[in-house]
């Protein structure tokens, strides 16, 4: 690997504002005293069900079992989590795999080392007020549609759904409204007619009868119907240079996450919900939160391995609307690695 130039860190104030959770207390190093076993991971929304394996791994004690100290940080959108990684403020990001392609064409080499999911886990919601005029993605023209952040994966997918249904990206307005209560408020107030979000926000909106599902991509089947194939999304991705120089630590992370994915595949949504922090239900209660997890569970892999045809689907989707990617050559083999999950399995 050629040495890469270190990119300046984000402003200190921005980093200090982040919410942090330390995965294991006491000694922050492994038994061998390896200082490299202390890792910061930025998550594009710790309370989102699509990123559930991050906190669940901490709650199950699997980071501690591997002898690695993990500090979980959170940002409301994946694009902000991506920025923290590229700036060097964190060593890993739990976010959508599609950022690895976007970053590659910008000259930054990152790769997915554990693939949590094989479908986006996203839902396009339309408000009850606009349901009569927005019946499919063909009706996006002239509408204000919520996304977690501009340049986020929800932004990417919304643009793809539009262009694949004959609507130009210039013919609708993406609005950065985050997730959770900020998304719900925007929907209630009419700041957006609809938007893309995840559970437990979806479950809350349906429970309060504030909107309905327009496009559901929480399952492999839903992904294939909307995007034409499996769409690997939530993952642990890291800078390739860091991965290559810290393989022992990365292996420990892969071991912990793969163990969590296997645990999830053999336990019910109620059992998973019981392990998570109570406030992750976003005020909807335990039963509604468990239902949110149940609706999203089909998106997750059982072994952390990248779906064989997944990267090609992601490339096709991004090239449909992204001018930076449209005519660029992407080396998909460099956007992910199965080295660590194969050993973990």
Short mmCIF file of C-alpha atoms in Angstrom, two decimals:
data_model
loop_
_atom_site.label_atom_id
_atom_site.label_comp_id
_atom_site.label_asym_id
_atom_site.label_seq_id
_atom_site.Cartn_x
_atom_site.Cartn_y
_atom_site.Cartn_z
CA UNK A 1 0.00 0.00 0.00
CA UNK A 2 1.22 3.50 -0.78
CA UNK A 3 1.30 5.78 2.24
CA UNK A 4 -1.60 8.23 2.23
CA UNK A 5 -1.53 11.83 3.42
CA UNK A 6 -3.27 12.35 6.76
CA UNK A 7 -6.26 14.65 6.43
CA UNK A 8 -6.61 17.40 9.07
CA UNK A 9 -8.92 16.60 11.97
CA UNK A 10 -12.39 18.07 12.39
CA UNK A 11 -12.79 21.10 14.61
CA UNK A 12 -12.38 20.09 18.24
CA UNK A 13 -15.74 21.56 19.19
CA UNK A 14 -17.55 19.34 16.73
CA UNK A 15 -15.98 16.24 18.17
CA UNK A 16 -16.58 17.20 21.79
CA UNK A 17 -20.29 17.61 21.03
CA UNK A 18 -20.65 13.95 20.15
CA UNK A 19 -22.37 11.49 22.45
CA UNK A 20 -19.99 8.75 23.54
CA UNK A 21 -20.38 5.37 25.12
CA UNK A 22 -17.44 3.35 26.38
CA UNK A 23 -17.80 -0.33 25.54
CA UNK A 24 -15.88 -1.71 28.46
CA UNK A 25 -14.73 -0.01 31.62
CA UNK A 26 -11.52 -0.36 33.58
CA UNK A 27 -8.43 -1.31 31.64
CA UNK A 28 -8.67 0.03 28.09
CA UNK A 29 -6.08 -2.32 26.65
CA UNK A 30 -5.99 -6.02 25.99
CA UNK A 31 -4.15 -8.50 28.20
CA UNK A 32 -1.09 -8.04 26.00
CA UNK A 33 -1.19 -4.29 26.66
CA UNK A 34 -1.53 -3.50 22.96
CA UNK A 35 -2.47 0.18 22.75
CA UNK A 36 -3.89 -0.46 19.26
CA UNK A 37 -6.80 -2.32 20.88
CA UNK A 38 -8.45 0.96 21.83
CA UNK A 39 -10.79 1.98 19.01
CA UNK A 40 -13.27 4.79 18.38
CA UNK A 41 -16.21 3.96 16.12
CA UNK A 42 -18.63 6.57 14.81
CA UNK A 43 -22.18 5.37 14.19
CA UNK A 44 -24.63 7.15 11.89
CA UNK A 45 -27.32 7.01 14.57
CA UNK A 46 -26.79 4.59 17.47
CA UNK A 47 -30.51 4.24 18.16
CA UNK A 48 -31.40 3.28 14.57
CA UNK A 49 -32.35 -0.38 14.20
CA UNK A 50 -30.28 -0.62 10.99
CA UNK A 51 -27.15 -0.01 13.11
CA UNK A 52 -28.33 -2.12 16.05
CA UNK A 53 -25.32 -4.53 15.97
CA UNK A 54 -23.00 -1.75 17.20
CA UNK A 55 -24.65 -1.21 20.58
CA UNK A 56 -25.82 -4.81 20.86
CA UNK A 57 -22.23 -6.04 20.61
CA UNK A 58 -21.30 -3.75 23.49
CA UNK A 59 -24.33 -4.85 25.55
CA UNK A 60 -23.54 -8.53 25.01
CA UNK A 61 -19.99 -7.97 26.20
CA UNK A 62 -18.38 -9.27 23.03
CA UNK A 63 -15.92 -6.39 22.64
CA UNK A 64 -14.69 -7.07 26.17
CA UNK A 65 -14.45 -10.81 25.43
CA UNK A 66 -12.14 -10.02 22.52
CA UNK A 67 -9.97 -7.74 24.67
CA UNK A 68 -10.68 -4.62 22.65
CA UNK A 69 -11.87 -1.33 24.15
CA UNK A 70 -14.43 0.32 21.86
CA UNK A 71 -15.81 3.81 22.30
CA UNK A 72 -19.05 4.20 20.36
CA UNK A 73 -19.85 7.72 19.17
CA UNK A 74 -22.98 8.87 17.37
CA UNK A 75 -23.94 11.33 14.65
CA UNK A 76 -27.48 11.70 13.24
CA UNK A 77 -26.49 10.96 9.62
CA UNK A 78 -24.12 8.58 7.88
CA UNK A 79 -22.46 11.35 5.91
CA UNK A 80 -21.34 12.99 9.17
CA UNK A 81 -20.04 9.67 10.44
CA UNK A 82 -18.11 9.31 7.20
CA UNK A 83 -16.53 12.73 7.71
CA UNK A 84 -15.31 11.76 11.18
CA UNK A 85 -13.56 8.70 9.72
CA UNK A 86 -11.90 10.50 6.82
CA UNK A 87 -10.66 13.26 9.12
CA UNK A 88 -9.00 10.69 11.38
CA UNK A 89 -11.10 11.48 14.45
CA UNK A 90 -12.25 7.86 14.63
CA UNK A 91 -10.82 4.56 13.42
CA UNK A 92 -14.08 3.04 12.20
CA UNK A 93 -17.57 3.97 11.05
CA UNK A 94 -20.78 1.99 11.27
CA UNK A 95 -22.63 3.28 8.24
CA UNK A 96 -23.70 2.40 4.72
CA UNK A 97 -21.30 0.53 2.45
CA UNK A 98 -22.14 2.85 -0.48
CA UNK A 99 -19.92 5.54 1.06
CA UNK A 100 -16.87 3.42 0.24
CA UNK A 101 -17.57 3.81 -3.49
CA UNK A 102 -18.31 7.51 -3.22
CA UNK A 103 -15.08 8.08 -1.30
CA UNK A 104 -12.97 6.02 -3.67
CA UNK A 105 -13.73 8.26 -6.64
CA UNK A 106 -12.80 11.21 -4.38
CA UNK A 107 -9.38 9.66 -3.84
CA UNK A 108 -9.97 8.26 -0.35
CA UNK A 109 -9.57 4.52 0.20
CA UNK A 110 -11.91 2.95 2.76
CA UNK A 111 -13.36 -0.55 2.91
CA UNK A 112 -16.12 -2.51 4.58
CA UNK A 113 -14.60 -5.08 6.93
CA UNK A 114 -17.86 -6.48 8.36
CA UNK A 115 -21.07 -6.35 6.32
CA UNK A 116 -24.02 -6.20 8.70
CA UNK A 117 -26.78 -6.17 6.11
CA UNK A 118 -27.88 -7.15 2.63
CA UNK A 119 -30.75 -4.67 2.23
CA UNK A 120 -31.02 -0.94 2.98
CA UNK A 121 -33.45 -1.27 5.89
CA UNK A 122 -34.93 2.03 4.69
CA UNK A 123 -38.56 2.97 4.15
CA UNK A 124 -39.97 5.76 1.98
CA UNK A 125 -42.79 7.24 4.02
CA UNK A 126 -45.48 9.60 2.73
CA UNK A 127 -47.52 11.78 5.09
CA UNK A 128 -51.25 11.12 5.38
CA UNK A 129 -51.90 14.62 4.02
CA UNK A 130 -49.91 13.93 0.84
CA UNK A 131 -50.87 10.27 0.40
CA UNK A 132 -53.46 11.08 -2.24
CA UNK A 133 -50.94 12.80 -4.54
CA UNK A 134 -47.83 10.69 -3.85
CA UNK A 135 -48.65 7.10 -4.78
CA UNK A 136 -45.21 6.07 -6.10
CA UNK A 137 -41.74 7.46 -6.77
CA UNK A 138 -43.12 8.79 -10.08
CA UNK A 139 -44.91 11.43 -8.00
CA UNK A 140 -41.75 12.84 -6.37
CA UNK A 141 -41.71 15.77 -8.81
CA UNK A 142 -42.19 19.07 -7.01
CA UNK A 143 -42.15 17.47 -3.57
CA UNK A 144 -40.04 18.11 -0.49
CA UNK A 145 -38.64 14.79 0.69
CA UNK A 146 -36.88 14.21 3.99
CA UNK A 147 -33.43 12.62 4.21
CA UNK A 148 -31.12 12.27 7.21
CA UNK A 149 -28.54 14.56 5.61
CA UNK A 150 -27.52 15.81 2.17
CA UNK A 151 -24.98 13.34 0.80
CA UNK A 152 -26.23 10.60 3.14
CA UNK A 153 -27.33 7.17 1.96
CA UNK A 154 -30.99 8.17 2.37
CA UNK A 155 -30.21 11.02 -0.01
CA UNK A 156 -28.52 8.58 -2.43
CA UNK A 157 -31.43 6.14 -2.40
CA UNK A 158 -34.08 8.83 -2.72
CA UNK A 159 -32.34 10.19 -5.81
CA UNK A 160 -32.10 6.72 -7.32
CA UNK A 161 -35.80 6.02 -6.74
CA UNK A 162 -36.60 9.33 -8.42
CA UNK A 163 -34.42 8.98 -11.53
CA UNK A 164 -35.37 5.33 -12.03
CA UNK A 165 -39.00 6.47 -12.13
CA UNK A 166 -38.48 9.32 -14.57
CA UNK A 167 -38.02 12.19 -12.11
CA UNK A 168 -34.85 14.29 -12.36
CA UNK A 169 -32.94 15.08 -9.18
CA UNK A 170 -33.50 18.77 -9.91
CA UNK A 171 -37.28 18.27 -9.92
CA UNK A 172 -37.69 17.56 -6.20
CA UNK A 173 -36.16 18.98 -3.03
CA UNK A 174 -34.29 16.80 -0.53
CA UNK A 175 -34.55 18.23 2.99
CA UNK A 176 -32.13 17.26 5.77
CA UNK A 177 -34.36 16.43 8.73
CA UNK A 178 -32.37 13.76 10.55
CA UNK A 179 -34.25 10.83 12.05
CA UNK A 180 -36.45 10.11 15.03
CA UNK A 181 -38.41 13.05 16.43
CA UNK A 182 -36.93 15.62 14.04
CA UNK A 183 -38.15 13.57 11.06
CA UNK A 184 -41.55 13.05 12.66
CA UNK A 185 -41.93 16.77 13.45
CA UNK A 186 -41.06 17.72 9.87
CA UNK A 187 -43.73 15.32 8.63
CA UNK A 188 -46.34 16.64 11.08
CA UNK A 189 -45.62 20.29 10.32
CA UNK A 190 -45.70 19.80 6.55
CA UNK A 191 -42.04 20.75 6.06
CA UNK A 192 -41.83 17.56 3.99
CA UNK A 193 -44.47 15.56 2.14
CA UNK A 194 -42.58 12.34 2.73
CA UNK A 195 -39.11 11.02 3.22
CA UNK A 196 -36.77 8.12 3.82
CA UNK A 197 -36.19 6.83 7.32
CA UNK A 198 -35.70 3.67 9.36
CA UNK A 199 -37.07 1.91 12.40
CA UNK A 200 -37.97 2.71 15.11
CA UNK A 201 -39.05 5.99 13.45
CA UNK A 202 -41.14 4.04 10.92
CA UNK A 203 -42.97 2.11 13.62
CA UNK A 204 -43.72 5.33 15.52
CA UNK A 205 -45.12 7.08 12.43
CA UNK A 206 -47.38 4.14 11.62
CA UNK A 207 -48.50 3.81 15.23
CA UNK A 208 -49.42 7.51 15.40
CA UNK A 209 -51.08 7.30 11.98
CA UNK A 210 -49.00 10.18 10.65
CA UNK A 211 -48.08 8.51 7.37
CA UNK A 212 -47.96 5.32 5.35
CA UNK A 213 -45.30 3.21 3.70
CA UNK A 214 -44.67 3.99 0.05
CA UNK A 215 -41.58 1.82 -0.56
CA UNK A 216 -40.30 -0.77 1.91
CA UNK A 217 -36.65 -1.85 1.64
CA UNK A 218 -36.29 -3.60 4.99
CA UNK A 219 -36.08 -7.05 3.47
CA UNK A 220 -34.01 -8.67 0.71
CA UNK A 221 -37.21 -9.00 -1.32
CA UNK A 222 -38.00 -5.31 -0.88
CA UNK A 223 -34.47 -4.39 -1.90
CA UNK A 224 -34.70 -6.46 -5.07
CA UNK A 225 -38.06 -4.95 -5.97
CA UNK A 226 -36.99 -1.33 -5.46
CA UNK A 227 -33.32 -1.48 -6.46
CA UNK A 228 -33.05 -4.55 -8.68
CA UNK A 229 -30.89 -6.59 -6.34
CA UNK A 230 -29.46 -7.00 -2.85
CA UNK A 231 -28.11 -3.70 -1.56
CA UNK A 232 -25.48 -4.17 1.17
CA UNK A 233 -25.89 -1.24 3.51
CA UNK A 234 -24.96 -1.04 7.19
CA UNK A 235 -21.40 -2.14 7.80
CA UNK A 236 -18.22 -1.46 9.73
CA UNK A 237 -15.97 0.40 7.31
CA UNK A 238 -12.49 1.72 7.95
CA UNK A 239 -9.62 3.39 6.15
CA UNK A 240 -7.70 0.70 4.25
CA UNK A 241 -4.33 1.98 5.43
CA UNK A 242 -5.44 1.65 9.07
CA UNK A 243 -6.85 -1.83 8.48
CA UNK A 244 -3.60 -3.03 6.94
CA UNK A 245 -1.53 -1.69 9.83
CA UNK A 246 -3.84 -2.93 12.62
CA UNK A 247 -4.96 -6.35 11.45
CA UNK A 248 -4.98 -7.94 14.89
CA UNK A 249 -7.32 -5.27 16.24
CA UNK A 250 -9.57 -5.40 13.18
CA UNK A 251 -9.82 -9.17 13.58
CA UNK A 252 -11.00 -8.75 17.16
CA UNK A 253 -13.69 -6.32 16.01
CA UNK A 254 -14.77 -8.73 13.26
CA UNK A 255 -14.92 -11.61 15.75
CA UNK A 256 -17.15 -9.58 18.06
CA UNK A 257 -19.51 -8.33 15.35
CA UNK A 258 -19.87 -11.70 13.63
CA UNK A 259 -20.66 -13.27 16.98
CA UNK A 260 -23.40 -10.66 17.45
CA UNK A 261 -24.89 -11.29 14.00
CA UNK A 262 -25.04 -15.01 14.76
CA UNK A 263 -26.67 -14.28 18.13
CA UNK A 264 -29.27 -12.08 16.41
CA UNK A 265 -30.13 -14.86 13.96
CA UNK A 266 -31.03 -17.23 16.80
CA UNK A 267 -32.95 -14.85 19.08
CA UNK A 268 -36.33 -13.18 18.81
CA UNK A 269 -36.99 -9.49 18.36
CA UNK A 270 -38.25 -9.34 21.95
CA UNK A 271 -35.02 -10.86 23.24
CA UNK A 272 -32.94 -8.43 21.18
CA UNK A 273 -35.01 -5.44 22.34
CA UNK A 274 -34.51 -6.48 25.96
CA UNK A 275 -30.75 -6.11 25.54
CA UNK A 276 -30.91 -2.57 24.16
CA UNK A 277 -31.06 0.74 26.09
CA UNK A 278 -34.64 1.62 27.04
CA UNK A 279 -34.50 5.07 25.43
CA UNK A 280 -33.82 3.56 21.99
CA UNK A 281 -37.57 2.94 21.73
CA UNK A 282 -37.91 6.71 21.10
CA UNK A 283 -40.91 6.93 23.40
CA UNK A 284 -42.85 4.21 21.61
CA UNK A 285 -42.62 1.63 24.38
CA UNK A 286 -41.08 -1.84 24.53
CA UNK A 287 -43.70 -3.60 22.40
CA UNK A 288 -43.48 -1.09 19.55
CA UNK A 289 -39.67 -1.16 19.65
CA UNK A 290 -39.66 -4.95 19.47
CA UNK A 291 -41.99 -4.75 16.47
CA UNK A 292 -39.62 -2.28 14.82
CA UNK A 293 -36.74 -4.73 15.28
CA UNK A 294 -38.84 -7.60 13.95
CA UNK A 295 -39.68 -5.65 10.78
CA UNK A 296 -36.01 -4.87 10.14
CA UNK A 297 -34.34 -8.15 11.15
CA UNK A 298 -34.52 -9.71 7.64
CA UNK A 299 -31.99 -7.15 6.36
CA UNK A 300 -29.13 -8.49 8.47
CA UNK A 301 -26.56 -11.06 7.39
CA UNK A 302 -25.82 -13.99 9.67
CA UNK A 303 -22.08 -14.04 9.06
CA UNK A 304 -20.92 -10.54 8.17
CA UNK A 305 -19.97 -11.60 4.64
CA UNK A 306 -20.57 -9.28 1.68
CA UNK A 307 -23.36 -10.59 -0.62
CA UNK A 308 -21.75 -11.74 -3.88
CA UNK A 309 -23.72 -9.46 -6.21
CA UNK A 310 -24.22 -6.64 -3.71
CA UNK A 311 -21.35 -4.31 -4.67
CA UNK A 312 -22.39 -4.33 -8.34
CA UNK A 313 -25.95 -3.33 -7.38
CA UNK A 314 -24.65 -0.47 -5.27
CA UNK A 315 -22.42 0.73 -8.11
CA UNK A 316 -25.32 0.63 -10.59
CA UNK A 317 -27.59 2.54 -8.22
CA UNK A 318 -25.02 5.26 -7.50
CA UNK A 319 -24.06 5.71 -11.15
CA UNK A 320 -27.70 6.29 -12.06
CA UNK A 321 -27.70 9.77 -10.49
CA UNK A 322 -24.24 10.64 -9.12
CA UNK A 323 -22.24 12.66 -11.69
CA UNK A 324 -18.98 11.96 -9.82
CA UNK A 325 -19.49 8.22 -10.22
CA UNK A 326 -21.30 8.07 -13.54
CA UNK A 327 -18.20 8.01 -15.74
CA UNK A 328 -15.68 6.94 -13.12
CA UNK A 329 -14.10 3.52 -12.84
CA UNK A 330 -14.67 1.99 -9.44
CA UNK A 331 -12.51 -0.88 -8.24
CA UNK A 332 -15.15 -2.76 -6.27
CA UNK A 333 -12.60 -5.27 -4.96
CA UNK A 334 -11.02 -2.44 -2.97
CA UNK A 335 -14.29 -1.32 -1.35
CA UNK A 336 -14.61 -4.33 0.94
CA UNK A 337 -12.69 -7.28 2.34
CA UNK A 338 -13.88 -10.68 3.58
CA UNK A 339 -10.49 -11.52 5.13
CA UNK A 340 -11.55 -10.91 8.71
CA UNK A 341 -15.11 -12.24 8.65
CA UNK A 342 -13.94 -15.48 7.04
CA UNK A 343 -11.56 -16.03 9.93
CA UNK A 344 -14.29 -15.02 12.40
CA UNK A 345 -16.62 -17.63 10.92
#
